[in-house]
Amino acid sequence: MDSHFSNSQRAEVLTQALPYIKRYNGKIVVVKYGGNAMINETLKQQVMEDIVLLWLIGVKVVLVHGGGPEISETMEKLGKKAVFVDGLRVTDKETVDIVQMVLAGKVNKTLVNLLEMYGGNAMGISGMDGRLIEAEVKDDRLGFVGRITDVNIEPVLKKKKKGYIPV
């Protein structure tokens, strides 16, 4: 906590937080993390610290992340132009490979590492792992973009049971 706070201010914050700590202790809370919070490094660190704090007080956090800007940046570096239809990325086979590399590799592992740097116990998992997420084609114009048809929560619950923050 910031050293600019007095002990009485810290006590006040904890007193105000206590009802929420009691309410969410032992509950699973899914945090969707994306957008500008992923681009700003200071904000990213603060979000990861907050997730570790929630985990430490007994809230069973599951972190679900995006990574659109990272995907676009990587595509550009590889000489592939991102195409969007109605705000959704057109995803051919080559783009799927780039998305998988960026999300399951770079972004996921970076977030796991940050959570662990702040004292959490985190483990990455991809929507492809353990048939976690199943989908059907949303619109043929979009390629491999899908509509989720099923979520198998067992792999996530197994990670939680072993004390991990699933990412």
PDB file of C-alpha atoms in Angstrom:
ATOM      1  CA  MET A   1       0.000   0.000   0.000  1.00  0.00           C
ATOM      2  CA  ASP A   2       1.166   3.575  -0.673  1.00  0.00           C
ATOM      3  CA  SER A   3       3.254   4.942   2.194  1.00  0.00           C
ATOM      4  CA  HIS A   4       1.392   8.282   1.889  1.00  0.00           C
ATOM      5  CA  PHE A   5      -1.572   6.753   3.722  1.00  0.00           C
ATOM      6  CA  SER A   6      -1.752   6.965   7.486  1.00  0.00           C
ATOM      7  CA  ASN A   7      -2.628   3.911   9.559  1.00  0.00           C
ATOM      8  CA  SER A   8      -6.065   5.395  10.275  1.00  0.00           C
ATOM      9  CA  GLN A   9      -6.697   5.854   6.531  1.00  0.00           C
ATOM     10  CA  ARG A  10      -5.669   2.265   5.889  1.00  0.00           C
ATOM     11  CA  ALA A  11      -7.979   1.067   8.656  1.00  0.00           C
ATOM     12  CA  GLU A  12     -10.847   3.070   7.129  1.00  0.00           C
ATOM     13  CA  VAL A  13     -10.305   1.485   3.704  1.00  0.00           C
ATOM     14  CA  LEU A  14     -10.279  -2.009   5.216  1.00  0.00           C
ATOM     15  CA  THR A  15     -13.393  -1.248   7.265  1.00  0.00           C
ATOM     16  CA  GLN A  16     -15.232  -0.130   4.131  1.00  0.00           C
ATOM     17  CA  ALA A  17     -13.986  -3.153   2.180  1.00  0.00           C
ATOM     18  CA  LEU A  18     -14.928  -5.741   4.816  1.00  0.00           C
ATOM     19  CA  PRO A  19     -18.559  -6.278   3.665  1.00  0.00           C
ATOM     20  CA  TYR A  20     -17.322  -6.931   0.107  1.00  0.00           C
ATOM     21  CA  ILE A  21     -14.566  -9.236   1.321  1.00  0.00           C
ATOM     22  CA  LYS A  22     -17.162 -11.243   3.277  1.00  0.00           C
ATOM     23  CA  ARG A  23     -19.586 -11.274   0.331  1.00  0.00           C
ATOM     24  CA  TYR A  24     -17.094 -12.508  -2.272  1.00  0.00           C
ATOM     25  CA  ASN A  25     -14.829 -14.703  -0.135  1.00  0.00           C
ATOM     26  CA  GLY A  26     -14.904 -18.206  -1.612  1.00  0.00           C
ATOM     27  CA  LYS A  27     -16.879 -17.088  -4.678  1.00  0.00           C
ATOM     28  CA  ILE A  28     -15.651 -17.406  -8.259  1.00  0.00           C
ATOM     29  CA  VAL A  29     -15.340 -14.033  -9.971  1.00  0.00           C
ATOM     30  CA  VAL A  30     -14.534 -13.857 -13.681  1.00  0.00           C
ATOM     31  CA  VAL A  31     -12.558 -10.748 -14.616  1.00  0.00           C
ATOM     32  CA  LYS A  32     -12.619  -9.782 -18.316  1.00  0.00           C
ATOM     33  CA  TYR A  33      -9.432  -7.872 -18.980  1.00  0.00           C
ATOM     34  CA  GLY A  34      -8.831  -6.049 -22.238  1.00  0.00           C
ATOM     35  CA  GLY A  35      -8.832  -2.759 -24.083  1.00  0.00           C
ATOM     36  CA  ASN A  36      -6.874   0.231 -22.806  1.00  0.00           C
ATOM     37  CA  ALA A  37      -6.139  -1.504 -19.501  1.00  0.00           C
ATOM     38  CA  MET A  38      -3.868  -3.866 -21.451  1.00  0.00           C
ATOM     39  CA  ILE A  39      -2.010  -1.137 -23.343  1.00  0.00           C
ATOM     40  CA  ASN A  40      -1.081   1.109 -20.413  1.00  0.00           C
ATOM     41  CA  GLU A  41       1.753  -0.605 -18.499  1.00  0.00           C
ATOM     42  CA  THR A  42       1.057   1.193 -15.213  1.00  0.00           C
ATOM     43  CA  LEU A  43      -2.626   0.292 -15.361  1.00  0.00           C
ATOM     44  CA  LYS A  44      -1.738  -3.312 -16.291  1.00  0.00           C
ATOM     45  CA  GLN A  45       0.447  -3.626 -13.194  1.00  0.00           C
ATOM     46  CA  GLN A  46      -2.278  -2.125 -10.987  1.00  0.00           C
ATOM     47  CA  VAL A  47      -4.898  -4.526 -12.349  1.00  0.00           C
ATOM     48  CA  MET A  48      -2.616  -7.528 -11.746  1.00  0.00           C
ATOM     49  CA  GLU A  49      -1.888  -6.321  -8.186  1.00  0.00           C
ATOM     50  CA  ASP A  50      -5.652  -6.000  -7.563  1.00  0.00           C
ATOM     51  CA  ILE A  51      -6.282  -9.511  -8.891  1.00  0.00           C
ATOM     52  CA  VAL A  52      -3.605 -10.922  -6.581  1.00  0.00           C
ATOM     53  CA  LEU A  53      -5.136  -9.017  -3.655  1.00  0.00           C
ATOM     54  CA  LEU A  54      -8.571 -10.503  -4.436  1.00  0.00           C
ATOM     55  CA  TRP A  55      -7.001 -13.976  -4.617  1.00  0.00           C
ATOM     56  CA  LEU A  56      -5.187 -13.440  -1.307  1.00  0.00           C
ATOM     57  CA  ILE A  57      -8.420 -12.488   0.494  1.00  0.00           C
ATOM     58  CA  GLY A  58     -10.170 -15.610  -0.785  1.00  0.00           C
ATOM     59  CA  VAL A  59     -11.926 -14.451  -3.949  1.00  0.00           C
ATOM     60  CA  LYS A  60     -11.501 -17.165  -6.576  1.00  0.00           C
ATOM     61  CA  VAL A  61     -10.547 -15.045  -9.584  1.00  0.00           C
ATOM     62  CA  VAL A  62     -10.566 -16.362 -13.144  1.00  0.00           C
ATOM     63  CA  LEU A  63      -8.845 -13.938 -15.531  1.00  0.00           C
ATOM     64  CA  VAL A  64     -10.132 -13.903 -19.125  1.00  0.00           C
ATOM     65  CA  HIS A  65      -8.113 -11.648 -21.400  1.00  0.00           C
ATOM     66  CA  GLY A  66      -8.206 -10.147 -24.848  1.00  0.00           C
ATOM     67  CA  GLY A  67      -5.311  -8.914 -26.914  1.00  0.00           C
ATOM     68  CA  GLY A  68      -6.639  -7.247 -30.052  1.00  0.00           C
ATOM     69  CA  PRO A  69      -3.997  -4.496 -30.228  1.00  0.00           C
ATOM     70  CA  GLU A  70      -1.180  -7.053 -29.768  1.00  0.00           C
ATOM     71  CA  ILE A  71      -2.681  -9.206 -32.516  1.00  0.00           C
ATOM     72  CA  SER A  72      -2.895  -6.250 -34.916  1.00  0.00           C
ATOM     73  CA  GLU A  73       0.672  -5.188 -34.074  1.00  0.00           C
ATOM     74  CA  THR A  74       2.027  -8.704 -34.687  1.00  0.00           C
ATOM     75  CA  MET A  75       0.083  -9.037 -37.936  1.00  0.00           C
ATOM     76  CA  GLU A  76       1.546  -5.740 -39.126  1.00  0.00           C
ATOM     77  CA  LYS A  77       5.079  -6.872 -38.222  1.00  0.00           C
ATOM     78  CA  LEU A  78       4.484 -10.038 -40.266  1.00  0.00           C
ATOM     79  CA  GLY A  79       3.212  -8.010 -43.236  1.00  0.00           C
ATOM     80  CA  LYS A  80      -0.425  -9.082 -42.903  1.00  0.00           C
ATOM     81  CA  LYS A  81      -3.152  -6.455 -43.007  1.00  0.00           C
ATOM     82  CA  ALA A  82      -5.973  -6.743 -40.478  1.00  0.00           C
ATOM     83  CA  VAL A  83      -9.420  -6.624 -42.081  1.00  0.00           C
ATOM     84  CA  PHE A  84     -12.585  -5.930 -40.070  1.00  0.00           C
ATOM     85  CA  VAL A  85     -16.250  -6.508 -40.954  1.00  0.00           C
ATOM     86  CA  ASP A  86     -18.839  -4.983 -38.617  1.00  0.00           C
ATOM     87  CA  GLY A  87     -16.107  -4.456 -36.010  1.00  0.00           C
ATOM     88  CA  LEU A  88     -14.947  -8.096 -36.076  1.00  0.00           C
ATOM     89  CA  ARG A  89     -11.563  -9.249 -37.366  1.00  0.00           C
ATOM     90  CA  VAL A  90     -11.735 -11.413 -40.508  1.00  0.00           C
ATOM     91  CA  THR A  91      -9.776 -14.495 -39.491  1.00  0.00           C
ATOM     92  CA  ASP A  92      -8.317 -16.822 -42.109  1.00  0.00           C
ATOM     93  CA  LYS A  93      -6.051 -19.775 -41.258  1.00  0.00           C
ATOM     94  CA  GLU A  94      -2.896 -17.643 -41.172  1.00  0.00           C
ATOM     95  CA  THR A  95      -4.595 -15.121 -38.870  1.00  0.00           C
ATOM     96  CA  VAL A  96      -5.776 -17.943 -36.565  1.00  0.00           C
ATOM     97  CA  ASP A  97      -2.158 -19.028 -36.188  1.00  0.00           C
ATOM     98  CA  ILE A  98      -1.096 -15.452 -35.343  1.00  0.00           C
ATOM     99  CA  VAL A  99      -3.983 -15.044 -32.861  1.00  0.00           C
ATOM    100  CA  GLN A 100      -3.095 -18.318 -31.151  1.00  0.00           C
ATOM    101  CA  MET A 101       0.576 -17.338 -30.945  1.00  0.00           C
ATOM    102  CA  VAL A 102      -0.195 -13.898 -29.496  1.00  0.00           C
ATOM    103  CA  LEU A 103      -3.010 -14.836 -27.081  1.00  0.00           C
ATOM    104  CA  ALA A 104      -1.915 -18.280 -25.848  1.00  0.00           C
ATOM    105  CA  GLY A 105       1.750 -17.384 -25.976  1.00  0.00           C
ATOM    106  CA  LYS A 106       2.798 -13.806 -25.486  1.00  0.00           C
ATOM    107  CA  VAL A 107      -0.219 -12.188 -23.776  1.00  0.00           C
ATOM    108  CA  ASN A 108      -1.186 -15.126 -21.565  1.00  0.00           C
ATOM    109  CA  LYS A 109       2.324 -15.853 -20.376  1.00  0.00           C
ATOM    110  CA  THR A 110       3.022 -12.154 -19.718  1.00  0.00           C
ATOM    111  CA  LEU A 111      -0.077 -11.911 -17.498  1.00  0.00           C
ATOM    112  CA  VAL A 112       0.779 -15.149 -15.659  1.00  0.00           C
ATOM    113  CA  ASN A 113       4.273 -13.800 -15.033  1.00  0.00           C
ATOM    114  CA  LEU A 114       2.954 -10.453 -13.729  1.00  0.00           C
ATOM    115  CA  LEU A 115       0.508 -12.169 -11.366  1.00  0.00           C
ATOM    116  CA  GLU A 116       3.320 -14.307  -9.995  1.00  0.00           C
ATOM    117  CA  MET A 117       5.623 -11.280  -9.629  1.00  0.00           C
ATOM    118  CA  TYR A 118       2.969  -9.724  -7.362  1.00  0.00           C
ATOM    119  CA  GLY A 119       2.689 -12.840  -5.194  1.00  0.00           C
ATOM    120  CA  GLY A 120      -0.069 -14.760  -6.964  1.00  0.00           C
ATOM    121  CA  ASN A 121      -0.048 -18.387  -8.046  1.00  0.00           C
ATOM    122  CA  ALA A 122      -1.226 -18.317 -11.663  1.00  0.00           C
ATOM    123  CA  MET A 123      -1.432 -20.745 -14.555  1.00  0.00           C
ATOM    124  CA  GLY A 124      -2.282 -20.044 -18.174  1.00  0.00           C
ATOM    125  CA  ILE A 125      -4.899 -21.970 -20.074  1.00  0.00           C
ATOM    126  CA  SER A 126      -6.131 -21.501 -23.625  1.00  0.00           C
ATOM    127  CA  GLY A 127      -9.693 -21.831 -24.847  1.00  0.00           C
ATOM    128  CA  MET A 128      -8.395 -24.736 -26.927  1.00  0.00           C
ATOM    129  CA  ASP A 129      -7.043 -26.614 -23.896  1.00  0.00           C
ATOM    130  CA  GLY A 130      -9.253 -29.394 -22.581  1.00  0.00           C
ATOM    131  CA  ARG A 131     -12.018 -28.380 -25.015  1.00  0.00           C
ATOM    132  CA  LEU A 132     -12.542 -25.405 -22.716  1.00  0.00           C
ATOM    133  CA  ILE A 133     -14.441 -23.418 -25.341  1.00  0.00           C
ATOM    134  CA  GLU A 134     -16.354 -24.836 -28.284  1.00  0.00           C
ATOM    135  CA  ALA A 135     -17.772 -22.666 -31.031  1.00  0.00           C
ATOM    136  CA  GLU A 136     -19.485 -22.647 -34.388  1.00  0.00           C
ATOM    137  CA  VAL A 137     -18.817 -20.342 -37.339  1.00  0.00           C
ATOM    138  CA  LYS A 138     -20.539 -17.019 -36.724  1.00  0.00           C
ATOM    139  CA  ASP A 139     -20.566 -15.671 -40.288  1.00  0.00           C
ATOM    140  CA  ASP A 140     -18.806 -17.125 -43.347  1.00  0.00           C
ATOM    141  CA  ARG A 141     -17.573 -13.620 -44.273  1.00  0.00           C
ATOM    142  CA  LEU A 142     -15.486 -13.600 -41.069  1.00  0.00           C
ATOM    143  CA  GLY A 143     -13.648 -16.887 -41.618  1.00  0.00           C
ATOM    144  CA  PHE A 144     -12.841 -18.682 -38.358  1.00  0.00           C
ATOM    145  CA  VAL A 145     -14.633 -16.189 -36.099  1.00  0.00           C
ATOM    146  CA  GLY A 146     -17.056 -18.158 -33.956  1.00  0.00           C
ATOM    147  CA  ARG A 147     -20.036 -18.005 -31.685  1.00  0.00           C
ATOM    148  CA  ILE A 148     -19.439 -19.861 -28.422  1.00  0.00           C
ATOM    149  CA  THR A 149     -21.689 -22.908 -28.124  1.00  0.00           C
ATOM    150  CA  ASP A 150     -20.266 -24.533 -24.997  1.00  0.00           C
ATOM    151  CA  VAL A 151     -17.853 -23.850 -22.150  1.00  0.00           C
ATOM    152  CA  ASN A 152     -16.289 -26.789 -20.310  1.00  0.00           C
ATOM    153  CA  ILE A 153     -15.481 -25.345 -16.886  1.00  0.00           C
ATOM    154  CA  GLU A 154     -13.744 -28.494 -15.576  1.00  0.00           C
ATOM    155  CA  PRO A 155     -10.192 -27.450 -16.595  1.00  0.00           C
ATOM    156  CA  VAL A 156     -10.699 -24.090 -14.867  1.00  0.00           C
ATOM    157  CA  LEU A 157     -12.142 -25.693 -11.735  1.00  0.00           C
ATOM    158  CA  LYS A 158      -9.187 -28.104 -11.572  1.00  0.00           C
ATOM    159  CA  LYS A 159      -6.758 -25.175 -11.665  1.00  0.00           C
ATOM    160  CA  LYS A 160      -8.754 -23.369  -8.950  1.00  0.00           C
ATOM    161  CA  LYS A 161      -8.839 -26.481  -6.763  1.00  0.00           C
ATOM    162  CA  LYS A 162      -5.036 -26.643  -6.917  1.00  0.00           C
ATOM    163  CA  GLY A 163      -4.805 -23.009  -5.777  1.00  0.00           C
ATOM    164  CA  TYR A 164      -4.079 -21.308  -9.095  1.00  0.00           C
ATOM    165  CA  ILE A 165      -5.501 -18.150 -10.621  1.00  0.00           C
ATOM    166  CA  PRO A 166      -6.537 -19.490 -14.059  1.00  0.00           C
ATOM    167  CA  VAL A 167      -5.589 -17.084 -16.854  1.00  0.00           C
TER     168      VAL A 167
END
